[in-house]
Amino acid sequence: MEHEELIQRASILQRQSEEIEMNLRFINQQISELDEFKEGLQFLETHKGKEMISSLGRGIFVKSSRTEDKFFVEVGAGIVVKKSAGEIREIIEGQVKKFREAKSGLMAELESYAMEFRRMVGALQGMKRKS
């Protein structure tokens, strides 16, 4: 590879690496939010019948209490079904597992880019010594 081609390829690798790092930040945020959600679910399980403040969204809250064992879960297209806390926990764990698998794949891809980048730097240094 010529000097200019190596520099161009290095630039492409840098952009791709930055995109992967952005995706990794998103995945980490999603995992964190799902972990928080799981903690909230556990709190609700142990406080059945007790009064609490629930968010309606946009900074609006209402006093409420949980009287049923099942929760209402939107499954898509506006369809809501009842699910137990255990079923919800399984869904959350499945989502976390998928995010962790995606994270592993992105980390491997990022490492391969880093190895290729180091190889290119070595090639550029070799070219520089020859000139």
Coordinates of C-alpha atoms in Angstrom, one line a residue:
M1 CA 0.0 0.0 0.0
E2 CA 1.2 3.5 -0.7
H3 CA 1.6 6.2 1.8
E4 CA -1.6 8.1 0.8
E5 CA -3.7 4.9 0.7
L6 CA -2.5 4.0 4.3
I7 CA -3.5 7.4 5.5
Q8 CA -6.9 7.2 3.8
R9 CA -7.5 3.7 5.2
A10 CA -6.4 4.9 8.7
S11 CA -8.9 7.8 8.5
I12 CA -11.7 5.4 7.6
L13 CA -10.8 3.1 10.5
Q14 CA -10.9 6.0 12.8
R15 CA -14.4 7.0 11.7
Q16 CA -15.6 3.4 12.0
S17 CA -14.0 3.1 15.4
E18 CA -15.7 6.2 16.6
E19 CA -19.0 4.9 15.4
I20 CA -18.5 1.6 17.2
E21 CA -17.6 3.5 20.4
M22 CA -20.8 5.6 20.1
N23 CA -22.8 2.3 19.7
L24 CA -21.0 0.9 22.7
R25 CA -22.0 4.0 24.8
F26 CA -25.6 3.5 23.7
I27 CA -25.5 -0.2 24.6
N28 CA -24.0 0.5 28.0
Q29 CA -26.8 3.1 28.6
Q30 CA -29.5 0.6 27.6
I31 CA -28.0 -2.1 29.9
S32 CA -27.9 0.4 32.8
E33 CA -31.5 1.5 32.2
L34 CA -32.7 -2.1 32.1
D35 CA -30.8 -2.8 35.3
E36 CA -32.5 0.2 36.9
F37 CA -35.9 -1.0 35.6
K38 CA -35.3 -4.5 37.1
E39 CA -34.6 -2.8 40.5
G40 CA -37.8 -0.8 40.2
L41 CA -39.7 -4.0 39.4
Q42 CA -38.2 -5.7 42.5
F43 CA -39.3 -2.7 44.6
L44 CA -42.9 -3.0 43.2
E45 CA -43.0 -6.7 43.9
T46 CA -42.1 -6.2 47.6
H47 CA -44.4 -3.3 48.1
K48 CA -47.7 -4.6 47.0
G49 CA -50.6 -2.7 48.5
K50 CA -48.4 0.0 49.9
E51 CA -48.9 3.6 48.7
M52 CA -46.3 5.1 46.4
I53 CA -45.8 7.9 44.0
S54 CA -45.9 6.8 40.3
S55 CA -44.7 8.9 37.3
L56 CA -47.2 9.6 34.6
G57 CA -44.4 11.2 32.5
R58 CA -43.2 14.8 31.9
G59 CA -42.7 15.4 35.6
I60 CA -46.3 14.5 36.6
F61 CA -46.8 12.1 39.5
V62 CA -49.7 10.5 41.2
K63 CA -50.2 8.6 44.4
S64 CA -50.9 5.0 43.7
S65 CA -50.8 1.5 45.1
R66 CA -50.4 -1.9 43.4
T67 CA -53.2 -4.2 44.1
E68 CA -52.8 -6.9 41.4
D69 CA -50.1 -9.5 41.0
K70 CA -49.7 -8.8 37.3
F71 CA -48.5 -5.8 35.4
F72 CA -49.8 -4.3 32.1
V73 CA -47.1 -4.6 29.4
E74 CA -47.3 -3.1 25.9
V75 CA -46.2 -5.7 23.4
G76 CA -46.4 -3.5 20.3
A77 CA -49.0 -1.8 18.1
G78 CA -50.8 -0.5 21.2
I79 CA -51.6 -4.0 22.4
V80 CA -51.3 -4.4 26.2
V81 CA -51.2 -7.7 28.0
K82 CA -50.9 -8.8 31.6
K83 CA -47.6 -10.3 32.7
S84 CA -46.2 -11.4 36.0
A85 CA -43.1 -9.8 37.5
G86 CA -41.2 -13.1 36.7
E87 CA -42.3 -12.9 33.1
I88 CA -41.2 -9.3 32.9
R89 CA -37.8 -10.1 34.5
E90 CA -37.3 -12.8 31.9
I91 CA -38.0 -10.3 29.1
I92 CA -35.5 -7.8 30.7
E93 CA -32.9 -10.5 31.1
G94 CA -33.3 -11.5 27.5
Q95 CA -32.9 -7.9 26.3
V96 CA -29.8 -7.5 28.5
K97 CA -28.3 -10.7 27.1
K98 CA -28.9 -9.5 23.5
F99 CA -27.2 -6.1 24.4
R100 CA -24.3 -7.9 26.0
E101 CA -23.8 -10.1 22.9
A102 CA -23.9 -7.1 20.6
K103 CA -21.4 -5.4 22.9
S104 CA -19.1 -8.4 22.7
G105 CA -19.3 -8.3 18.9
L106 CA -18.6 -4.6 18.8
M107 CA -15.7 -4.9 21.2
A108 CA -14.1 -7.6 18.9
E109 CA -14.6 -5.5 15.9
L110 CA -13.1 -2.5 17.6
E111 CA -10.1 -4.6 18.6
S112 CA -9.6 -5.8 15.0
Y113 CA -9.6 -2.2 13.9
A114 CA -7.1 -1.3 16.5
M115 CA -4.8 -4.1 15.4
E116 CA -5.1 -3.1 11.7
F117 CA -4.4 0.5 12.7
R118 CA -1.2 -0.5 14.6
R119 CA -0.2 -2.5 11.5
M120 CA -0.7 0.5 9.3
V121 CA 1.3 2.7 11.7
G122 CA 4.1 0.2 11.5
A123 CA 4.0 0.2 7.7
L124 CA 4.0 4.1 7.6
Q125 CA 7.0 4.1 10.0
G126 CA 8.8 1.6 7.7
M127 CA 8.1 3.8 4.7
K128 CA 9.4 6.8 6.6
R129 CA 12.7 5.0 7.5
K130 CA 13.2 4.0 3.8
S131 CA 12.9 7.6 2.6

